[in-house]
GROMACS .gro file of C-alpha atoms in nm:
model
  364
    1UNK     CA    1   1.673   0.637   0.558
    2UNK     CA    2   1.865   0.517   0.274
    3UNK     CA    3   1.770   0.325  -0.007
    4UNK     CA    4   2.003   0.166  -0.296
    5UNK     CA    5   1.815   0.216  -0.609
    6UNK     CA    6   2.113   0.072  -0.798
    7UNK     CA    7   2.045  -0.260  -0.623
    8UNK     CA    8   1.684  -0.210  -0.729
    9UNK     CA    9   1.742  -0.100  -1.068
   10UNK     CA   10   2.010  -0.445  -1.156
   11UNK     CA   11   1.671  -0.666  -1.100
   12UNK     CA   12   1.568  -0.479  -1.377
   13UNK     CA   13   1.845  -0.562  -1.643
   14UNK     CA   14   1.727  -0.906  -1.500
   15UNK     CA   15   1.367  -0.912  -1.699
   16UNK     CA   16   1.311  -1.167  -1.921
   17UNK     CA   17   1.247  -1.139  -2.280
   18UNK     CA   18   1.219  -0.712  -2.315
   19UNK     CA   19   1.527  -0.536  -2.425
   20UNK     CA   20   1.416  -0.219  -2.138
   21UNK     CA   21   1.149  -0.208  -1.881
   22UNK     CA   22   0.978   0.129  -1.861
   23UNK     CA   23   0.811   0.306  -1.609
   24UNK     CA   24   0.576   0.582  -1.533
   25UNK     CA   25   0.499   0.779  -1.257
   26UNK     CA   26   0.409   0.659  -0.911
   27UNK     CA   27   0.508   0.379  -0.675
   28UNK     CA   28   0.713   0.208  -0.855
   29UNK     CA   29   0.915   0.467  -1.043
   30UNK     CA   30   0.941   0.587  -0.610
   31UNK     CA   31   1.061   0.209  -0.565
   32UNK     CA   32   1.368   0.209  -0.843
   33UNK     CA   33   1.477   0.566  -0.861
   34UNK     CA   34   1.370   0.737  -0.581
   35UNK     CA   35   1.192   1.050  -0.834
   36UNK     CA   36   0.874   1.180  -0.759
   37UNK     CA   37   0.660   1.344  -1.030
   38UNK     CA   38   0.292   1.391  -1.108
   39UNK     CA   39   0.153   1.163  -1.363
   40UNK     CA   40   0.002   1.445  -1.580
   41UNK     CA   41  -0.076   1.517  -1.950
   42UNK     CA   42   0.311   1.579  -1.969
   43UNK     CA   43   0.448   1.218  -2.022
   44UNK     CA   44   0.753   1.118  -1.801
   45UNK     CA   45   0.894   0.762  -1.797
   46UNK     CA   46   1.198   0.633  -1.675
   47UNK     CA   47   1.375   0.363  -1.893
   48UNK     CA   48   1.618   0.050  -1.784
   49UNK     CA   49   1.759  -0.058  -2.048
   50UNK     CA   50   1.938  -0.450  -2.005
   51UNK     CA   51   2.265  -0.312  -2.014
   52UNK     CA   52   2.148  -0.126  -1.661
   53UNK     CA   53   2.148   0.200  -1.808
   54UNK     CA   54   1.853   0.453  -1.676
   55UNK     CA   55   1.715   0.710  -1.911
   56UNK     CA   56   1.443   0.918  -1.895
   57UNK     CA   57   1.184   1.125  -2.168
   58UNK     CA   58   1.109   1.409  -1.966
   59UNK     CA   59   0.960   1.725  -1.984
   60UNK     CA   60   1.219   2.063  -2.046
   61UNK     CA   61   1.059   2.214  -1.687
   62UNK     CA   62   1.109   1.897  -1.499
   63UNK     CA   63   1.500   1.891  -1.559
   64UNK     CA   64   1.632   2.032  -1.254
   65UNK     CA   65   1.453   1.705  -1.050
   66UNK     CA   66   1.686   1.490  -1.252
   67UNK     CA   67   1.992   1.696  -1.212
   68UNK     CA   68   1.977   1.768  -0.849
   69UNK     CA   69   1.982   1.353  -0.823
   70UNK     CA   70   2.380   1.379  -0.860
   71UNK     CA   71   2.358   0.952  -0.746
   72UNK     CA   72   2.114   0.871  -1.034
   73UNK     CA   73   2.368   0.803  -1.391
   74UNK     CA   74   2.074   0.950  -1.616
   75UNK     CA   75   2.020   1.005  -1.986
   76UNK     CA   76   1.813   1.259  -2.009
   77UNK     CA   77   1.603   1.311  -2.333
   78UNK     CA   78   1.437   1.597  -2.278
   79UNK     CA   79   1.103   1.764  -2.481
   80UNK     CA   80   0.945   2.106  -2.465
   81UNK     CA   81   0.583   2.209  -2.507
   82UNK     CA   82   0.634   2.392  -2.835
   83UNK     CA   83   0.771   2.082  -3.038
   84UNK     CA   84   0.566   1.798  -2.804
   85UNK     CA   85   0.650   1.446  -2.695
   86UNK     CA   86   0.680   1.251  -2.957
   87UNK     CA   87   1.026   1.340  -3.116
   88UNK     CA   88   1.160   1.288  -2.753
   89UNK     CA   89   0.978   0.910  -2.844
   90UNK     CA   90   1.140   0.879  -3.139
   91UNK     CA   91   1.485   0.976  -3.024
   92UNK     CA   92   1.473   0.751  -2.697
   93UNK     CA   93   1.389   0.432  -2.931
   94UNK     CA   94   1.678   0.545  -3.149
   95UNK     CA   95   1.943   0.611  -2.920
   96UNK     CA   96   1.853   0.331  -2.693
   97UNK     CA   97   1.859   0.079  -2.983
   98UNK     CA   98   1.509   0.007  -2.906
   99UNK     CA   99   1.371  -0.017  -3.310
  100UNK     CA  100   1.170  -0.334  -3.335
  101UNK     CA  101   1.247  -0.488  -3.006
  102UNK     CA  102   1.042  -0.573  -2.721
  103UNK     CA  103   0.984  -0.332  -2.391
  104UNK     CA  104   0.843  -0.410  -2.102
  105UNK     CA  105   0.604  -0.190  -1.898
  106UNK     CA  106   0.373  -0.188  -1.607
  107UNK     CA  107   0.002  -0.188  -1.749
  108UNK     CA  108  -0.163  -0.051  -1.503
  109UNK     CA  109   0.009   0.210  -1.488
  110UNK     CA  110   0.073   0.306  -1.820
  111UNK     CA  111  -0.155   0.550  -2.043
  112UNK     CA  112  -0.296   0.473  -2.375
  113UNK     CA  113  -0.122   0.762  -2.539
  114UNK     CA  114   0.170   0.683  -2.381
  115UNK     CA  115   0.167   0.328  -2.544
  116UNK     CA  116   0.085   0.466  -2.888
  117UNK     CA  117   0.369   0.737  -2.899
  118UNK     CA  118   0.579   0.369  -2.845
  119UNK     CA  119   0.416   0.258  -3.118
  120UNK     CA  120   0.472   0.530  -3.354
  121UNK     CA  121   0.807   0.538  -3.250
  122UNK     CA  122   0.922   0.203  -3.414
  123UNK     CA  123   0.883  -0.026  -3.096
  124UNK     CA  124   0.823  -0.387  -3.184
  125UNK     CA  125   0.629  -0.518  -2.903
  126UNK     CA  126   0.507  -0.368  -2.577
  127UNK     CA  127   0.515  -0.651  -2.307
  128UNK     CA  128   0.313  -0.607  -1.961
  129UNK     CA  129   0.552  -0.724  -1.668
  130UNK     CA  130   0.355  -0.523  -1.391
  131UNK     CA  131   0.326  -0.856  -1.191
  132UNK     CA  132   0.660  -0.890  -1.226
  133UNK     CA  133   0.755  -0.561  -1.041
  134UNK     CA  134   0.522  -0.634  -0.809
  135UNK     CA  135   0.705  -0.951  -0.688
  136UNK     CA  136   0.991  -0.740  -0.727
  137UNK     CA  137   0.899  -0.530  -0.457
  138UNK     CA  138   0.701  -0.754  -0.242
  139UNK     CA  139   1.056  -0.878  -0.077
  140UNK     CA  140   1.105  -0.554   0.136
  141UNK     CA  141   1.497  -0.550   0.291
  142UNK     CA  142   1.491  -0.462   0.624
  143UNK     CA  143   1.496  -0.083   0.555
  144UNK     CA  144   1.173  -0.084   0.419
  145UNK     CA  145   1.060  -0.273   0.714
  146UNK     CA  146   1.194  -0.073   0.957
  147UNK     CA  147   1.069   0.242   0.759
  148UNK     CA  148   0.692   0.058   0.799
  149UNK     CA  149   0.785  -0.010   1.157
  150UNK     CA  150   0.820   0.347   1.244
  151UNK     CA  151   0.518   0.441   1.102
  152UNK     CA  152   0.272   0.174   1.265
  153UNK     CA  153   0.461   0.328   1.648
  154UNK     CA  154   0.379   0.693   1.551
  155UNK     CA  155   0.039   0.560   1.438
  156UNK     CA  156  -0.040   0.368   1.749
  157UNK     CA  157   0.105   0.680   1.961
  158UNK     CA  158  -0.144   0.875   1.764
  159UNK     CA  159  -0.416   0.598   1.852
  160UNK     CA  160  -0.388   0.590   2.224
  161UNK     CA  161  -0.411   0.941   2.219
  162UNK     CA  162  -0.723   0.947   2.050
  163UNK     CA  163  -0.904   0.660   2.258
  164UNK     CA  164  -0.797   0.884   2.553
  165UNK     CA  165  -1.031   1.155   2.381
  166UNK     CA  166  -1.321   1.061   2.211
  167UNK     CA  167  -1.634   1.021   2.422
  168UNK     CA  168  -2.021   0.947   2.261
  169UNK     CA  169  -2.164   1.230   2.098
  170UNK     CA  170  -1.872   1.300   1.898
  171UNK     CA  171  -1.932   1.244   1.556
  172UNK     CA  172  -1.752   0.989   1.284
  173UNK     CA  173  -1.618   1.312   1.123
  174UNK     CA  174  -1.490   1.513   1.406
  175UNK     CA  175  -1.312   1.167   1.527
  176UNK     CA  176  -1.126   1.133   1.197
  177UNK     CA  177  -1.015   1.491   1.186
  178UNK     CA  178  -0.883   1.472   1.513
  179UNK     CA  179  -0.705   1.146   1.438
  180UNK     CA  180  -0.506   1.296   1.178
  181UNK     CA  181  -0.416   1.571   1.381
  182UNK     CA  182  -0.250   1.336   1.617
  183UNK     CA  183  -0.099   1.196   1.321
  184UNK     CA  184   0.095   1.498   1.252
  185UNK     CA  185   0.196   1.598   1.603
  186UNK     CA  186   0.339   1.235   1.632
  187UNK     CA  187   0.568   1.245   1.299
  188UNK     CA  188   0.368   1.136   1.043
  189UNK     CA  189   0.424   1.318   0.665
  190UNK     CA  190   0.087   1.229   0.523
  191UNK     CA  191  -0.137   0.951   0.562
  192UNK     CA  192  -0.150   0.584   0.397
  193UNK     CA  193  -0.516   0.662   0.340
  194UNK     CA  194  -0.786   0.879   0.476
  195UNK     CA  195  -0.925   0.785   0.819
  196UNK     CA  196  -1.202   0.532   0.801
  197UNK     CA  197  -1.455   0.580   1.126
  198UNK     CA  198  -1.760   0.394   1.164
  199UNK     CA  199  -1.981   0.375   1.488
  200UNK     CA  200  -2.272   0.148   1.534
  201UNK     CA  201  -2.442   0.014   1.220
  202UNK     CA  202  -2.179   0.218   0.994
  203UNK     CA  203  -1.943  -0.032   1.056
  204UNK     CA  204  -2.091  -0.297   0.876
  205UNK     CA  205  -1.958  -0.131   0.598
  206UNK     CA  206  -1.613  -0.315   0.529
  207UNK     CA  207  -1.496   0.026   0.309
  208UNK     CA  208  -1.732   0.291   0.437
  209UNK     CA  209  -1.693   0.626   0.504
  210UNK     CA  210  -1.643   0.896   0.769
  211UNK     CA  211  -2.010   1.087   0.863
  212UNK     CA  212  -2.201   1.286   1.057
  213UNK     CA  213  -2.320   1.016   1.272
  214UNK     CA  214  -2.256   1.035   1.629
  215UNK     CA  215  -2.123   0.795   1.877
  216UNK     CA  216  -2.308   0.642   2.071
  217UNK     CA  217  -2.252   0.446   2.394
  218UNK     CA  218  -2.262   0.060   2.396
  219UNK     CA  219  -2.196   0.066   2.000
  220UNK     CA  220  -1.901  -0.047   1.837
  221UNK     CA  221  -1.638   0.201   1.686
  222UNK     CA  222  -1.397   0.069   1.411
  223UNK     CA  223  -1.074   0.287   1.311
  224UNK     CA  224  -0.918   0.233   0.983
  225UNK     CA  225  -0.623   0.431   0.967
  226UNK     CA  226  -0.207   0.434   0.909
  227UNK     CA  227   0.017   0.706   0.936
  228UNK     CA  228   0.345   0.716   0.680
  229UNK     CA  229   0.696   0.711   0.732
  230UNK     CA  230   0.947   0.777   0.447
  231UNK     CA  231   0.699   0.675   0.224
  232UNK     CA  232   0.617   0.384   0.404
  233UNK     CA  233   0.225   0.305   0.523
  234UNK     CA  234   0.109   0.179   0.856
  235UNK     CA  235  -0.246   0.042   0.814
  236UNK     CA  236  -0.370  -0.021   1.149
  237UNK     CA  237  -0.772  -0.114   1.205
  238UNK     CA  238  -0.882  -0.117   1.565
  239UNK     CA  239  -1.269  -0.210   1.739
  240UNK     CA  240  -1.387  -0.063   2.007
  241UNK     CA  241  -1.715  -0.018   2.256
  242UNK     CA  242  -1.767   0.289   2.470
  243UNK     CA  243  -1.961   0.136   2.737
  244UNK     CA  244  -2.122  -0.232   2.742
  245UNK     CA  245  -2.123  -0.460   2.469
  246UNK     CA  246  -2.389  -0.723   2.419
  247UNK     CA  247  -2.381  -1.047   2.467
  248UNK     CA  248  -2.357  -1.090   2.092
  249UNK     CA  249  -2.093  -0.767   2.001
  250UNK     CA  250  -1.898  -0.968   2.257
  251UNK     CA  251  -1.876  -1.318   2.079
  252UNK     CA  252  -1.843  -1.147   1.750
  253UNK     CA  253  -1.529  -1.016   1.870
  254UNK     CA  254  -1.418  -1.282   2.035
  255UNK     CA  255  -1.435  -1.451   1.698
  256UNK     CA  256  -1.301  -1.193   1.487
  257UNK     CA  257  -0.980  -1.175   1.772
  258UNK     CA  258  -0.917  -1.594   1.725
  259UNK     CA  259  -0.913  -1.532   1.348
  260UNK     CA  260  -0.672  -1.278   1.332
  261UNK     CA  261  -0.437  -1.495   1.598
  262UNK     CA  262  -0.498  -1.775   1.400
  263UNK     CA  263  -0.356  -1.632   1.105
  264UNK     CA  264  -0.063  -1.495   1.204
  265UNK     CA  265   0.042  -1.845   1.368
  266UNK     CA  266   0.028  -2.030   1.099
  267UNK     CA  267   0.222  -1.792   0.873
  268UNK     CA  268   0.548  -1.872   0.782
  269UNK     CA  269   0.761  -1.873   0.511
  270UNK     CA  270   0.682  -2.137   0.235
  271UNK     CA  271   0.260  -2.149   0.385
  272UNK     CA  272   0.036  -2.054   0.105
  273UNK     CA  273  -0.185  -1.727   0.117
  274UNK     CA  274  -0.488  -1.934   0.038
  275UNK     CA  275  -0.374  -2.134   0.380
  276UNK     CA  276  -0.384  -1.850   0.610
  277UNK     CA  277  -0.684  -1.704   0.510
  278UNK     CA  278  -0.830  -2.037   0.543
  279UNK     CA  279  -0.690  -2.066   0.895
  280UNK     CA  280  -0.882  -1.698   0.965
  281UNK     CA  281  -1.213  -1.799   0.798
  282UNK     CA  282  -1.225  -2.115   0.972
  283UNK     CA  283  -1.232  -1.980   1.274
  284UNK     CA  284  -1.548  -1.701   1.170
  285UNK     CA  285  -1.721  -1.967   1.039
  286UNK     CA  286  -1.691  -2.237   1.357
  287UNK     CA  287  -1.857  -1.906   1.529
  288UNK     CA  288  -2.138  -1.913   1.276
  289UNK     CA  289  -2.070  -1.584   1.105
  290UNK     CA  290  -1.867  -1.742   0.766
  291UNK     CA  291  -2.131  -1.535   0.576
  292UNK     CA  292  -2.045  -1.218   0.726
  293UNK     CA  293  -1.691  -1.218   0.681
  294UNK     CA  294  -1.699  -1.086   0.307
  295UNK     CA  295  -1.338  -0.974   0.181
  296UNK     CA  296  -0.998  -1.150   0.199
  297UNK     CA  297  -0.748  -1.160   0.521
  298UNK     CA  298  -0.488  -0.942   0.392
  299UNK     CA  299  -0.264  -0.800   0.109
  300UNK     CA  300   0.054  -0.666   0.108
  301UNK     CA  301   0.170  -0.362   0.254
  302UNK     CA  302   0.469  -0.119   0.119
  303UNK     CA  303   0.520   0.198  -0.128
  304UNK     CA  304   0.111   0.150  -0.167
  305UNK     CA  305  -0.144   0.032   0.050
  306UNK     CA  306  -0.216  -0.269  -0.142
  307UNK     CA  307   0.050  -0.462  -0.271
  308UNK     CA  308   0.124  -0.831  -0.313
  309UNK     CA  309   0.137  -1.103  -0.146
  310UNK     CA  310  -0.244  -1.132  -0.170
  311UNK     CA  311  -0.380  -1.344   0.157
  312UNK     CA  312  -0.733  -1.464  -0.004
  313UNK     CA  313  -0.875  -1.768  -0.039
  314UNK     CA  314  -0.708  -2.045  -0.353
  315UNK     CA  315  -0.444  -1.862  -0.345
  316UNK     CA  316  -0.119  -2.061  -0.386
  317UNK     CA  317   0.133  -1.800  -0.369
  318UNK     CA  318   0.359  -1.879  -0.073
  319UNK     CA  319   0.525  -1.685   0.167
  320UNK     CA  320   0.858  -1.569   0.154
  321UNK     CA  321   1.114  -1.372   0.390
  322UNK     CA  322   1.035  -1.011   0.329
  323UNK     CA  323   0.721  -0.993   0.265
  324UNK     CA  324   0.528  -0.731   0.476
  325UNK     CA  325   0.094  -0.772   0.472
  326UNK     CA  326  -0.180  -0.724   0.649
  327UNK     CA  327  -0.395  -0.961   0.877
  328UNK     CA  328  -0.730  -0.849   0.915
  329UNK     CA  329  -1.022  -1.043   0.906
  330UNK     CA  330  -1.374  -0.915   1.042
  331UNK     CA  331  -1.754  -0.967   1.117
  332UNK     CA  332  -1.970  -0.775   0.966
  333UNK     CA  333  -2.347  -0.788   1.036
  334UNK     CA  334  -2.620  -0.557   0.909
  335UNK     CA  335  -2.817  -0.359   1.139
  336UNK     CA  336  -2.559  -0.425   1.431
  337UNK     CA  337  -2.259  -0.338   1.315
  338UNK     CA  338  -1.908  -0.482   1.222
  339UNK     CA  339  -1.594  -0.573   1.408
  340UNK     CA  340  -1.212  -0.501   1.200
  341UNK     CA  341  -0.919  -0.620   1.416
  342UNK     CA  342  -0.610  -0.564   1.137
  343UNK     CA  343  -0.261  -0.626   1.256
  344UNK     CA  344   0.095  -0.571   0.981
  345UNK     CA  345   0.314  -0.867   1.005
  346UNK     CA  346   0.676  -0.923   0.822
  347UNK     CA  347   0.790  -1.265   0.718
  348UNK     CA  348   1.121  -1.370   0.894
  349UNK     CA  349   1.306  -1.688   0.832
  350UNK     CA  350   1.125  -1.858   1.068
  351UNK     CA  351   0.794  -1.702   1.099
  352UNK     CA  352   0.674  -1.344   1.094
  353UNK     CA  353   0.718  -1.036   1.300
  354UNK     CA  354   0.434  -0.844   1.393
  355UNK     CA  355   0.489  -0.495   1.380
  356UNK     CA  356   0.138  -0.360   1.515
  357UNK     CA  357   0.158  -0.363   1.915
  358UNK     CA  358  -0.157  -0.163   1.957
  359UNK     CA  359  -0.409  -0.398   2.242
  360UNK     CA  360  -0.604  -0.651   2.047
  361UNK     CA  361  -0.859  -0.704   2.339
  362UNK     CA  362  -1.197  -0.524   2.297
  363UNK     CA  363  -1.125  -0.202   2.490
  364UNK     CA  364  -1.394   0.024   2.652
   0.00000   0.00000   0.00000
């Protein structure tokens, strides 16, 4: 797939009140230039400047990344390890005309020492617009979406492959190594996160981890897994019981199923976060578990597995066309176990398009 990092990069020159917005390794240096590099001891940062123009302060060995990107226009200021970073510093806020003005950078990402070279180097003001890149790329175009799209299908592939496999006895770990074997053999390159497996009381644990525990029958089993597709995450969470639920597993997913339907129909574009993870919660608490659903409904889904919008309660953010999260609300109960039934959904004009097809209905 192709992505125009030029049309990324003019939002950029767009920035209020920072003469260049710089960026560090990681998703969002991915997002506007399409590099990859390791954020190491070795600084590299890309720099916009408001005229559009991209440089970067780079290390000597890392050159040949830049230069095989024949579609990137780059200034390159490069540095070796013999003189260090901070002439390459010095000469970027020179050249760039950067002496006592304002930049903007992402501070989450940036490093301490990173900020400081800035410093030393004449900078005026360092200004954090992280939340402004985020909104940037939390309207995906449909490339992005179809990239996501492609991913959930291989993951789901993978999925029904697995179901068709496991059997109790098998433990949380073997499951999970399995599942990203299918992963693989389906198309996948890499995984949006590691597989989370939990059977029986393990799954009361809304971020737990994979074990030695094994299956057993009649328990629940909650997979918490996505596949990735040109960078782009599924993130797909699936309950189910091998054998015969209780009366009780049964009504907890029943309500954890109404909440995640719920949701999704009352999102649209211009509907506040806050409203549909209201419309999930009310649903878990009119089945008398409100205490038990602990975390918020969703977040947004793209480069990295959480991203905005951010679907938790008070939020007032609304929806708007593009915008690609998660939907997955869930029961959690000590001692018994928890239910997870998460669904990816893309805002449309009109409403949103779910992009998970993968059974909702408790499967056994």
């Amino acid at each position: 797939m192709n992505f125009d990092f030029t049309e990324r990069q003019a939002k950029l020159a767009q920035m209020n009140d920072v003469a260049a917005t710089v960026i560090v390794p990681g998703a969002n240096m991915v997002y506007f230039t399409g590099l990859h590099f390791h954020l190491s001891e070795r600084p590299t940062l890309a720099i916009f400047g408001a005229d559009g123009q991209m440089s970067v302060i780079i290390p000597e060995l890392e050159v040949p990344k830049i230069k095989a990107r024949d579609d990137l226009e780059v200034r390159v200021i490069a540095w070796s390890d013999v003189e260090g970073f901070q002439g390459a510093f010095e000469r970027a806020v020179r050249e760039l005309g950067l002496k006592g003005e304002t930049i903007g950078v992402d501070g989450q990402t940036m490093r301490v020492f990173e900020y400081h070279a800035f410093e030393q180097a004449g900078i005026g003001k360092i200004s954090n617009v992280g939340k402004q890149l985020l909104d940037i790329r939390a309207i995906k175009t449909s490339t992005e979406v179809e990239a996501m799209r492609k991913a959930i299908q291989m993951s789901e592939r993978a999925l029904e492959r697995l179901v068709a496999w496991v059997e109790p006895g098998m433990t949380e770990m073997a499951i999970g190594t399995e599942l990203s074997r299918l992963m693989v053999l389906e198309g996948s390159v890499g995984e949006a996160f590691s597989p989370l497996i939990q059977t029986g009381p393990n799954s009361a644990l809304p971020h737990g981890f994979m074990t030695e525990r094994k299956l057993q029958e009649g328990e629940f089993l909650l997979i918490d897994f996505g596949g990735k597709f040109e960078g782009y995450p599924a993130d797909i969470t699936r309950t189910f019981c091998l054998g015969t639920p209780t009366a009780e597993m049964q009504k907890i997913y029943d309500a954890v199923l109404a909440a995640n339907r719920a949701a999704i129909a009352i999102a649209a574009p211009g509907v506040s976060c806050g409203d549909v993870d209201k419309a999930a919660r009310d649903e878990i608490v009119a089945a008398g578990y409100g205490e038990y659903f602990i975390h918020r409904t969703g977040h947004g889904l793209g480069l990295e597995g959480h991203e905005l919008p951010q679907i938790a309660g008070g939020v007032s953010d609304t929806l708007q066309p593009g915008m690609v999260f998660t939907v997955e609300p869930g029961i959690y109960v000590p001692g018994l176990g928890g239910v997870r039934i998460e669904d990816d959904v893309a805002v449309t004009e009109t409403g949103v398009d779910v992009l998970t097809r993968y059974p909702r209905q408790l499967m056994r």
